[in-house]
XYZ file of C-alpha atoms in Angstrom:
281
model
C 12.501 -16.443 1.975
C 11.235 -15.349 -1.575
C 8.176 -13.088 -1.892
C 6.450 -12.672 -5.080
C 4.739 -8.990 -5.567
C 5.714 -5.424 -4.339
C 2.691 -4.457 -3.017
C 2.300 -3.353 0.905
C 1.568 -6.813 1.795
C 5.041 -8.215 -0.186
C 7.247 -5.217 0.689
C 5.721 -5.531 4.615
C 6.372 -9.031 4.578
C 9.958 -8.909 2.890
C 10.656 -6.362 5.744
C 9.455 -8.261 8.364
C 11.533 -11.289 7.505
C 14.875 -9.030 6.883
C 14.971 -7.750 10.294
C 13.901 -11.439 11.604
C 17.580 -12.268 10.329
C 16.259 -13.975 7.259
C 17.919 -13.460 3.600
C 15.087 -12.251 1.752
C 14.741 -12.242 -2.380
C 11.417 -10.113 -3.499
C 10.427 -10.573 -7.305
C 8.202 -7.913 -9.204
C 7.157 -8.937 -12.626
C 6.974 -5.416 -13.749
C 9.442 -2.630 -14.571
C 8.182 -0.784 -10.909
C 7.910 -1.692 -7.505
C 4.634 -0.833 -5.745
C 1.612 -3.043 -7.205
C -1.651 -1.594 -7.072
C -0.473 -0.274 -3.593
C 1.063 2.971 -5.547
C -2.610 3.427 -7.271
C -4.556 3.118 -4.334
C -5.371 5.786 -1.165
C -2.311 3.921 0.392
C -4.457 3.717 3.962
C -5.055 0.855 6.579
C -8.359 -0.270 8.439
C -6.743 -0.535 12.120
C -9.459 -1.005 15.282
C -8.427 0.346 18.468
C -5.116 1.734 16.878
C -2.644 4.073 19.166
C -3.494 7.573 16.966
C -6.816 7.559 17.691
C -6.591 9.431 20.806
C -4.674 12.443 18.225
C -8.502 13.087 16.474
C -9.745 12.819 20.189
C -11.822 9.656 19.368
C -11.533 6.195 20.918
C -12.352 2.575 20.108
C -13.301 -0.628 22.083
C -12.611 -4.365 21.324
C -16.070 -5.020 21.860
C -16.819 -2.175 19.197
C -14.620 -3.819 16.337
C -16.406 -6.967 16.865
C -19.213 -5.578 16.950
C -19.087 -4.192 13.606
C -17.405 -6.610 11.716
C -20.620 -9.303 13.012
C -22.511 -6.654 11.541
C -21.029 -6.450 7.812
C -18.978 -9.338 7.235
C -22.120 -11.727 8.783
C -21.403 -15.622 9.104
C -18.451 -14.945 6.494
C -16.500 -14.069 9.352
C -13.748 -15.877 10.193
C -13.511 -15.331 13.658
C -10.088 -16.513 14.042
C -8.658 -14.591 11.478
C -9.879 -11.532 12.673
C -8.826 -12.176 16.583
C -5.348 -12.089 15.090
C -6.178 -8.954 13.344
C -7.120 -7.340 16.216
C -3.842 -8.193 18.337
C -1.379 -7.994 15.537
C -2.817 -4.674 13.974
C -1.619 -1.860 16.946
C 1.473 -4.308 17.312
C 1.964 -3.743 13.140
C 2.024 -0.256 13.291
C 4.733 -0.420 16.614
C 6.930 -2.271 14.714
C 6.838 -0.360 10.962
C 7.106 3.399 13.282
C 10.410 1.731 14.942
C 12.219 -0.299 12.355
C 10.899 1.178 9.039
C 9.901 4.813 6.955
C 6.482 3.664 7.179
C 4.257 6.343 8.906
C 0.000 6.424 9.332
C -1.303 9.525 10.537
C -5.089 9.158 11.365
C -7.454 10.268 8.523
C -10.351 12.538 9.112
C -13.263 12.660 8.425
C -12.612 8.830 7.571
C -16.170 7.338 8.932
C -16.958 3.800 8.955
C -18.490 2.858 5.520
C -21.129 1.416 7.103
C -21.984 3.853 10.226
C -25.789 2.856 10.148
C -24.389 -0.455 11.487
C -23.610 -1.729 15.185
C -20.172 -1.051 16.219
C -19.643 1.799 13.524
C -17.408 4.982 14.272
C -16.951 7.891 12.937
C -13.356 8.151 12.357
C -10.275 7.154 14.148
C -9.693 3.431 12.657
C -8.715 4.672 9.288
C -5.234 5.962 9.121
C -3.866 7.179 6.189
C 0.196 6.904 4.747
C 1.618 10.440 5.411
C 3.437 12.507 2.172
C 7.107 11.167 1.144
C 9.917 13.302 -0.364
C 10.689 10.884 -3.665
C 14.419 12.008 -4.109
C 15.444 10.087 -0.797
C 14.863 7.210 -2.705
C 17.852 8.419 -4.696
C 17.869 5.902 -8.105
C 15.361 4.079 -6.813
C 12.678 6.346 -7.962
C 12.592 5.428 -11.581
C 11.831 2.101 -10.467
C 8.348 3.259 -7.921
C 5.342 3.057 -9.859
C 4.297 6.088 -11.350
C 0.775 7.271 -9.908
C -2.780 7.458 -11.935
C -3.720 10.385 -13.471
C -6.965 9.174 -13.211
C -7.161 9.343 -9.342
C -5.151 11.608 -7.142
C -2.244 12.637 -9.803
C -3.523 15.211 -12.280
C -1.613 15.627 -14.892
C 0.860 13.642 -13.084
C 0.996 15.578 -10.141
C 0.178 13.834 -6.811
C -1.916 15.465 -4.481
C -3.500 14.592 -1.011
C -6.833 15.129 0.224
C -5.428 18.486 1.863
C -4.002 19.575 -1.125
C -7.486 19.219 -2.788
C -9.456 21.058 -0.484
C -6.886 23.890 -1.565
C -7.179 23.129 -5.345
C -11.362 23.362 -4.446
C -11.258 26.770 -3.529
C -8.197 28.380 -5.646
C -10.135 30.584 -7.282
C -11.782 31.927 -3.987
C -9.295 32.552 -1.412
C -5.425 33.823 -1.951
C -4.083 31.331 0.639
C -5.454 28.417 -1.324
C -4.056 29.994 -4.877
C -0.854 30.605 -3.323
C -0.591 26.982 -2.009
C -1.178 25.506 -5.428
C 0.797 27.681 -6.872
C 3.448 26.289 -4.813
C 2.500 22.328 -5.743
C 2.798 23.662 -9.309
C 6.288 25.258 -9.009
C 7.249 22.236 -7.077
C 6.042 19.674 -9.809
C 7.296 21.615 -12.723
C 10.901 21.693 -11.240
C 10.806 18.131 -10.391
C 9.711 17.067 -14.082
C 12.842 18.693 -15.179
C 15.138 17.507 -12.809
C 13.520 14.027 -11.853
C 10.811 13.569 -14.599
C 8.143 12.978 -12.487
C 6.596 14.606 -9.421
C 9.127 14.026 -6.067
C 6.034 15.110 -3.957
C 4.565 11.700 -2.815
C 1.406 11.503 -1.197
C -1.136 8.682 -0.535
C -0.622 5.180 -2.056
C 2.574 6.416 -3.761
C 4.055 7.843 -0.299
C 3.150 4.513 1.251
C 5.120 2.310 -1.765
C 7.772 4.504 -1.454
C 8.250 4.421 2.411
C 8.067 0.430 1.899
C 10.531 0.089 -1.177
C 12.807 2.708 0.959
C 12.609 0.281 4.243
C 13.158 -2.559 2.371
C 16.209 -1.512 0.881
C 17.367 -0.698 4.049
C 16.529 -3.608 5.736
C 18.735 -5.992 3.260
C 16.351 -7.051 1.420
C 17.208 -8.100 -2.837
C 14.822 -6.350 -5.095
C 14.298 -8.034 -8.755
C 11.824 -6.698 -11.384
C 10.785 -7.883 -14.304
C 11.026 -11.620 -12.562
C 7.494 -13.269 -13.026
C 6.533 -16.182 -11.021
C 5.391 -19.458 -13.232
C 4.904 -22.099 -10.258
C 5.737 -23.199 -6.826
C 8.525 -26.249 -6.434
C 7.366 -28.743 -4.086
C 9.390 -30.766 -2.108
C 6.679 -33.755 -0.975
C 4.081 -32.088 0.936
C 6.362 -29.129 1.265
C 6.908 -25.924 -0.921
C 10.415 -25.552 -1.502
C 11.127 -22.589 -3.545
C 9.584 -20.611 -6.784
C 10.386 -20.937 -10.766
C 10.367 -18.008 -11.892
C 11.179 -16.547 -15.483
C 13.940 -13.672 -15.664
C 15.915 -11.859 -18.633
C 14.443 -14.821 -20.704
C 15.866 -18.074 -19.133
C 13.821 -19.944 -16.099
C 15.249 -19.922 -12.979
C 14.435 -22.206 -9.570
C 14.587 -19.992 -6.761
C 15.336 -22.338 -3.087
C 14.005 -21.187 -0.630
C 14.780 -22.495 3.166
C 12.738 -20.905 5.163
C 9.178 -20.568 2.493
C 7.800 -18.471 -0.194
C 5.318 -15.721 0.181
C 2.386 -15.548 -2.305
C 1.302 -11.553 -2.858
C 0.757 -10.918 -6.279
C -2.819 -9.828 -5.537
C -6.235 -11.030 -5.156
C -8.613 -12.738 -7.844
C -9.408 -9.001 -10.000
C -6.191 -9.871 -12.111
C -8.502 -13.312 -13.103
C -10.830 -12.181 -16.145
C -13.461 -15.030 -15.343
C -13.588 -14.824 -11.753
C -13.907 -10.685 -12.553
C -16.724 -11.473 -14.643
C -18.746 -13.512 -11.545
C -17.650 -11.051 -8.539
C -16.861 -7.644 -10.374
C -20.031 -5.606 -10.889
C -18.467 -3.767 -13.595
C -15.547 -6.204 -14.778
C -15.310 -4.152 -18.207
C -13.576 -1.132 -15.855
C -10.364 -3.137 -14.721
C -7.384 -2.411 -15.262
């Protein structure tokens, strides 16, 4: 199998194949593994999921539909999101037993929508929990570095705990020593590691992935961009990819997986859908 993009989706899927017995090639066009997975909140939308009894709330099939009739409207592709329903508790079984990857419910994390049918107030959203960067060993110079722009100022990463601390620094000596910690932390790591070590949120979850797949056997290429799928008749057989300059045809038996991300990395479709295309990046 050959999966294009290191995202969650790519990494997952890489995984998944590994420990199916499958010889797995992933290709990153960039420098860094992670996609826009090691900018994001690194959390999962997961209905009736087994944590939700840890925040003491609960969830109902009939709820999920519910709610999804409500926002996503005749959009909705039903089928798609019966298999969603099944395979999203069974996802999270399989990443706690065979990978790094661990959720810990988020909350407050309500619905976005809780004026809606079907809403909840927390429970479905679960969020990645914090990684320790050096048991990646050489592998993290090659995880994405975080935005400063979003949960890593100036370059430190910090979780939605660690900024209710950071709020109140200046008002209570618990929260000044805590940050005072973080800071100690970071500015030992930028010597040693040169960057924080201290993962949280979409950086924790990239790392957890890029940690499992390396342990699951899968081969990890960067800088390899995808040009075009090879077709075999009706059939894709493999990937041509460019790498260290020359073009290479990738075969691939089994298929090829498609996750370089959606349509915001197209600047005219961004222009349609994107209410503020200017502020991509």
């Amino acid at each position: 199998v050959v999966v294009a993009g290191s995202g969650s989706a790519g990494m997952t899927a890489a995984i998944v194949a590994a420990h199916s017995g499958l010889k797995v090639l992933l290709i990153e066009k960039t420098a860094y593994f992670g996609g826009t997975t090691a900018w994001s909140g690194g959390g999962c939308w997961i209905p009736a999921n087994q944590f939700m009894a840890q925040v003491g709330l609960s969830d109902t099939r009939e709820a999920a539909w519910q709610y999804a009739d409500a926002v996503v409207g005749p959009h909705l592709r039903r089928d798609l999101y019966e298999t969603f329903l099944d395979n999203g508790p069974r996802m999270l079984d399989f990443m706690f037993e065979k990978t790094q990857v661990r959720f810990m419910p988020r909350t407050p994390a309500p619905d976005y929508r809780l004026d809606l049918p079907g809403a909840l107030i927390g429970g479905r959203s679960l969020g990645s929990v914090p990684y320790d960067g050096r048991l990646l060993g050489d592998d993290l110079k090659r995880l994405r570095p975080p935005l400063s722009s979003f949960n890593a100022p100036w370059g430190m990463m910090m979780s939605p705990l660690d900024l209710m601390y950071a709020l109140n620094v200046f008002k209570s000596r618990a929260a000044m020593w805590y940050m005072t910690k973080l800071f100690a932390r970071y500015a030992v790591d930028l010597l040693r590691y040169g960057r924080g070590t201290r993962l949280t949120m979409g950086n924790a979850l990239a790392a957890r992935l890029l940690k499992s797949a390396r342990e699951a056997g899968v081969t990890l290429w960067s800088q390899t961009t995808a040009k075009r799928l090879l077709r075999d008749g009706d059939r894709v057989s493999g990937l041509l990819v460019e790498r260290e300059g020359r073009e290479l045809q990738l075969i691939a038996r089994k298929g090829v997986v498609v996750a370089t991300g959606g349509f915001s990395s197209n600047a005219e479709m961004r222009r349609e859908y994107y209410p503020y295309p200017e502020h991509h990046r």
